[in-house]
Amino acid sequence: MISKSWGELQKMHRACRIVVDTLEVLARAAEPGVTTKELDRIARDQIAKAGARPAFLGYRGYPATLCISVNEEVVHGIPGDRRLQDGDVVGLDLGCVVDGFYGDAARTVGVGRVSDEARRLMSVTEEALHAGISMCRPGNRVGDIGHAVQRRAEAEGFSVVREFVGHGIGTSLHEDPQVPNYGPPGRRERLVPGMCLAIEPMVNAGRSDVRVLDDGWTAVTTDGSLSAHFELSVAIMPEGPWVLSEPCPYAAREAHA
Ligand code: MF3
Ligand code: CO
């Protein structure tokens, strides 16, 4: 893990902004009848228009710009000819690169009318992400993040996925340290200013177990239960967390830019 300078954080901010703006466009486009390949195309076009490069395309052979994971799919679903249907729970995960710096984010949206259970799963997963982000301040440890995420998810009777974790991010998509969404507080690496972490809880309505399909990518819940995924890239600042897709909340910092 290498601490980023203010100038480097500006580049990450630009990359994260493009990712989150694109996810907003995709969330609106995720209507009954649209194919997942069409959403991938929108993502590719938006990223190109913004002057950025897709981060996932070609990563370890991944064949698309976007990961789309529907219902019991947890993460890394490959876009294709599947048409979204009323009631689907759709995870949209996207990354891009600006001037050599990566941004990575994900959100889960409902298509048309979704069940109360699905809505609760999505909001609890997003809350769990923000519980994790609130731990992102110097002096805390990586384990404090996972502990906060797990507590929030399990308090609602849901379970957190163990096989995939969040990660450091910067000049690579995945840097040290790993950021699990579970575990005891007070353990693992100490958080220091300039550290950037992609925090990404994957929360299942049923059991936590997942398996990967024969396509080598798509992870699904083994019990077939619904899964949701939210992700944001966050910088550890002296004052606390900076969600890199948002303006820096610490005014004094901006004045020094
Ligand atoms: N947000 C995911 C991650 O950080 C997406 C990676 S998809 C891949 O691992 F294709 F790039 F592997
Ligand atoms: Co990620």
Coordinates of C-alpha atoms and ligand atoms in Angstrom, one line a residue:
M1 CA 0.0 0.0 0.0
I2 CA 1.4 3.4 -1.0
S3 CA -0.1 6.6 0.3
K4 CA -1.4 8.8 -2.5
S5 CA -0.5 12.5 -2.8
W6 CA -3.1 15.2 -3.2
G7 CA -2.5 15.3 -6.9
E8 CA -2.9 11.6 -7.2
L9 CA -6.1 11.7 -5.2
Q10 CA -7.4 14.3 -7.7
K11 CA -7.0 11.7 -10.5
M12 CA -8.7 9.0 -8.5
H13 CA -11.5 11.5 -7.8
R14 CA -12.0 12.0 -11.6
A15 CA -12.0 8.2 -12.2
C16 CA -14.5 7.6 -9.4
R17 CA -16.7 10.5 -10.6
I18 CA -16.9 9.0 -14.1
V19 CA -17.7 5.5 -12.7
V20 CA -20.5 6.7 -10.4
D21 CA -22.0 9.0 -13.0
T22 CA -22.1 6.1 -15.5
L23 CA -23.7 3.8 -12.8
E24 CA -26.4 6.5 -12.5
V25 CA -27.1 6.3 -16.3
L26 CA -27.1 2.5 -16.1
A27 CA -29.5 2.5 -13.1
R28 CA -32.0 4.5 -15.2
A29 CA -31.5 2.2 -18.2
A30 CA -32.1 -1.0 -16.2
E31 CA -35.7 -1.4 -17.3
P32 CA -37.7 -4.5 -18.2
G33 CA -36.7 -5.8 -21.7
V34 CA -33.2 -4.3 -21.9
T35 CA -30.4 -6.8 -22.4
T36 CA -27.4 -6.9 -20.2
K37 CA -25.2 -6.5 -23.3
E38 CA -27.0 -3.2 -24.1
L39 CA -26.1 -1.9 -20.6
D40 CA -22.5 -2.9 -21.2
R41 CA -22.5 -1.0 -24.4
I42 CA -23.9 2.1 -22.6
A43 CA -21.1 1.8 -20.0
R44 CA -18.4 1.5 -22.7
D45 CA -19.7 4.5 -24.6
Q46 CA -20.0 6.7 -21.5
I47 CA -16.5 5.8 -20.3
A48 CA -15.0 6.6 -23.7
K49 CA -16.9 9.8 -24.0
A50 CA -15.5 10.9 -20.6
G51 CA -12.0 10.2 -21.9
A52 CA -11.3 7.3 -19.6
R53 CA -10.5 3.6 -20.2
P54 CA -12.6 0.6 -18.9
A55 CA -10.8 -1.1 -15.9
F56 CA -12.3 -4.6 -16.1
L57 CA -12.1 -5.2 -19.9
G58 CA -9.3 -7.7 -20.4
Y59 CA -8.5 -7.9 -16.7
R60 CA -7.5 -11.5 -16.2
G61 CA -9.3 -12.1 -19.4
Y62 CA -12.6 -10.6 -18.3
P63 CA -14.6 -10.0 -21.6
A64 CA -16.7 -6.9 -20.8
T65 CA -16.7 -3.3 -19.4
L66 CA -19.4 -3.9 -16.8
C67 CA -20.2 -6.8 -14.4
I68 CA -23.9 -7.4 -14.2
S69 CA -25.1 -9.8 -11.6
V70 CA -28.9 -10.6 -11.5
N71 CA -30.8 -12.0 -8.5
E72 CA -28.9 -15.0 -7.1
E73 CA -25.8 -13.9 -9.0
V74 CA -23.4 -12.2 -6.4
V75 CA -20.7 -10.6 -8.5
H76 CA -18.8 -10.9 -11.9
G77 CA -21.8 -11.7 -14.0
I78 CA -20.9 -11.3 -17.7
P79 CA -23.2 -9.2 -19.9
G80 CA -25.0 -11.1 -22.7
D81 CA -28.4 -11.6 -24.3
R82 CA -30.3 -11.9 -21.0
R83 CA -33.3 -9.5 -20.9
L84 CA -34.0 -7.9 -17.5
Q85 CA -37.4 -8.6 -16.1
D86 CA -39.8 -6.9 -13.7
G87 CA -38.7 -7.7 -10.2
D88 CA -35.0 -8.5 -11.0
V89 CA -32.4 -7.3 -8.5
V90 CA -29.4 -6.1 -10.6
G91 CA -25.9 -5.6 -9.4
L92 CA -23.9 -3.1 -11.6
D93 CA -20.2 -3.1 -11.0
L94 CA -17.9 -0.8 -13.0
G95 CA -14.3 0.5 -13.0
C96 CA -12.3 2.9 -15.1
V97 CA -8.8 4.4 -15.4
V98 CA -7.9 8.1 -15.7
D99 CA -4.3 9.1 -16.1
G100 CA -3.2 5.7 -14.8
F101 CA -5.4 5.9 -11.7
Y102 CA -8.4 3.6 -11.0
G103 CA -11.9 4.1 -9.8
D104 CA -14.2 1.2 -8.8
A105 CA -17.8 1.3 -7.7
A106 CA -21.0 -0.8 -7.7
R107 CA -24.6 -0.5 -6.9
T108 CA -27.7 -2.8 -7.0
V109 CA -31.0 -1.6 -8.4
G110 CA -34.4 -3.1 -8.7
V111 CA -36.1 -3.5 -12.1
G112 CA -39.7 -2.3 -12.1
R113 CA -41.5 -3.5 -9.0
V114 CA -39.3 -5.6 -6.6
S115 CA -40.3 -7.5 -3.5
D116 CA -40.1 -6.0 0.0
E117 CA -37.4 -8.5 0.8
A118 CA -35.3 -7.4 -2.2
R119 CA -35.7 -3.7 -1.3
R120 CA -34.7 -4.4 2.3
L121 CA -31.6 -6.4 1.2
M122 CA -30.5 -3.6 -1.1
S123 CA -30.9 -0.9 1.5
V124 CA -29.2 -2.9 4.3
T125 CA -26.3 -3.7 1.9
E126 CA -25.9 0.0 1.1
E127 CA -26.1 0.9 4.8
A128 CA -23.5 -1.8 5.6
L129 CA -21.2 -0.1 3.0
H130 CA -21.6 3.2 4.8
A131 CA -21.1 1.6 8.2
G132 CA -17.7 0.4 6.8
I133 CA -16.9 3.8 5.3
S134 CA -17.5 5.5 8.7
M135 CA -14.6 3.5 10.1
C136 CA -12.2 4.9 7.5
R137 CA -10.1 7.3 9.7
P138 CA -6.4 7.2 10.6
G139 CA -5.7 5.1 13.6
N140 CA -8.5 2.6 12.9
R141 CA -7.7 -0.8 11.3
V142 CA -8.9 -2.6 8.2
G143 CA -10.6 -5.1 10.5
D144 CA -12.8 -2.3 11.9
I145 CA -14.3 -1.8 8.5
G146 CA -15.3 -5.5 8.0
H147 CA -16.6 -5.7 11.5
A148 CA -18.9 -2.7 11.0
V149 CA -20.1 -4.1 7.6
Q150 CA -20.8 -7.6 9.1
R151 CA -22.7 -6.2 12.1
R152 CA -25.0 -4.2 10.0
A153 CA -25.8 -7.0 7.6
E154 CA -26.2 -9.7 10.2
A155 CA -28.4 -7.5 12.5
E156 CA -31.0 -7.8 9.7
G157 CA -30.7 -11.5 9.4
F158 CA -28.6 -11.4 6.2
S159 CA -25.2 -12.9 5.6
V160 CA -21.9 -11.5 4.1
V161 CA -19.9 -13.2 1.4
R162 CA -16.5 -14.4 2.5
E163 CA -14.9 -15.5 -0.8
F164 CA -14.6 -12.0 -2.3
V165 CA -13.3 -8.9 -0.5
G166 CA -12.7 -5.2 -1.0
H167 CA -9.2 -4.0 -1.8
G168 CA -6.7 -1.2 -1.9
I169 CA -6.9 0.8 -5.2
G170 CA -4.7 3.2 -7.0
T171 CA -2.4 2.6 -10.0
S172 CA -3.8 -0.9 -10.1
L173 CA -7.4 -2.1 -9.7
H174 CA -6.4 -4.3 -6.8
E175 CA -3.7 -3.3 -4.4
D176 CA -3.0 -4.3 -0.8
P177 CA -4.6 -4.5 1.6
Q178 CA -7.5 -6.9 1.2
V179 CA -10.6 -5.5 2.9
P180 CA -12.9 -8.3 4.1
N181 CA -16.5 -7.6 4.9
Y182 CA -16.4 -9.6 8.1
G183 CA -14.2 -10.4 11.1
P184 CA -13.1 -9.0 14.5
P185 CA -12.4 -5.3 15.1
G186 CA -9.0 -4.0 16.0
R187 CA -7.1 -6.4 13.6
R188 CA -5.3 -6.2 10.3
E189 CA -3.5 -3.1 8.8
R190 CA -3.6 0.3 10.4
L191 CA -5.3 3.0 8.3
V192 CA -3.1 5.9 7.4
P193 CA -3.7 9.2 5.5
G194 CA -3.5 8.8 1.7
M195 CA -4.6 5.1 1.7
C196 CA -7.3 4.4 -0.8
L197 CA -9.7 1.4 -0.3
A198 CA -12.5 0.0 -2.4
I199 CA -15.1 -1.2 0.1
E200 CA -17.6 -3.6 -1.4
P201 CA -20.0 -5.6 0.8
M202 CA -21.8 -8.5 -1.0
V203 CA -24.8 -9.5 1.2
N204 CA -27.0 -12.6 0.7
A205 CA -30.6 -12.9 1.8
G206 CA -29.9 -16.5 2.7
R207 CA -26.6 -18.4 3.5
S208 CA -23.2 -16.8 2.8
D209 CA -21.9 -19.6 0.6
V210 CA -21.2 -18.9 -3.1
R211 CA -19.9 -20.9 -6.1
V212 CA -18.6 -19.8 -9.5
L213 CA -20.4 -21.0 -12.6
D214 CA -18.8 -22.8 -15.6
D215 CA -18.2 -19.5 -17.4
G216 CA -15.3 -19.1 -14.9
W217 CA -16.6 -15.7 -13.6
T218 CA -20.3 -15.6 -12.4
A219 CA -20.5 -16.1 -8.7
V220 CA -23.9 -17.3 -7.4
T221 CA -25.4 -18.0 -4.0
T222 CA -25.3 -21.8 -3.5
D223 CA -28.8 -21.7 -1.9
G224 CA -30.2 -19.6 -4.8
S225 CA -31.1 -16.7 -2.4
L226 CA -30.9 -13.1 -3.6
S227 CA -27.7 -11.2 -3.3
A228 CA -26.8 -7.4 -3.4
H229 CA -23.5 -5.6 -3.9
F230 CA -22.5 -2.0 -3.2
E231 CA -19.0 -0.5 -3.6
L232 CA -17.3 2.8 -3.3
S233 CA -13.7 3.9 -3.4
V234 CA -12.6 5.8 -0.3
A235 CA -9.5 7.8 0.6
I236 CA -8.3 7.9 4.2
M237 CA -7.9 11.6 5.0
P238 CA -6.4 13.1 8.2
E239 CA -9.9 14.3 9.1
G240 CA -11.8 11.0 8.1
P241 CA -13.2 9.3 5.0
W242 CA -13.4 10.9 1.5
V243 CA -15.7 9.0 -0.7
L244 CA -13.7 9.7 -3.9
S245 CA -16.7 10.0 -6.2
E246 CA -17.9 13.0 -4.1
P247 CA -16.2 16.5 -3.7
C248 CA -13.6 16.4 -0.9
P249 CA -15.6 17.1 2.3
Y250 CA -12.7 18.7 4.1
A251 CA -12.7 22.4 2.9
A252 CA -9.2 23.2 4.1
R253 CA -7.9 20.5 1.7
E254 CA -9.5 22.0 -1.4
A255 CA -7.9 25.4 -0.5
H256 CA -4.5 23.7 -0.7
A257 CA -5.1 22.1 -4.1
Ligands
MF3_1 N1 -15.3 -4.5 -8.4 C1 -14.8 -5.8 -8.8 C2 -13.5 -6.0 -8.1 O1 -13.0 -5.1 -7.6 C3 -14.8 -6.1 -10.2 C4 -13.7 -6.8 -10.8 S1 -14.3 -7.5 -12.2 C5 -13.0 -8.0 -13.1 O2 -13.0 -7.1 -8.0 F1 -13.3 -8.4 -14.2 F2 -12.2 -6.9 -13.3 F3 -12.2 -8.9 -12.5
CO2 CO -13.7 -3.7 -6.4

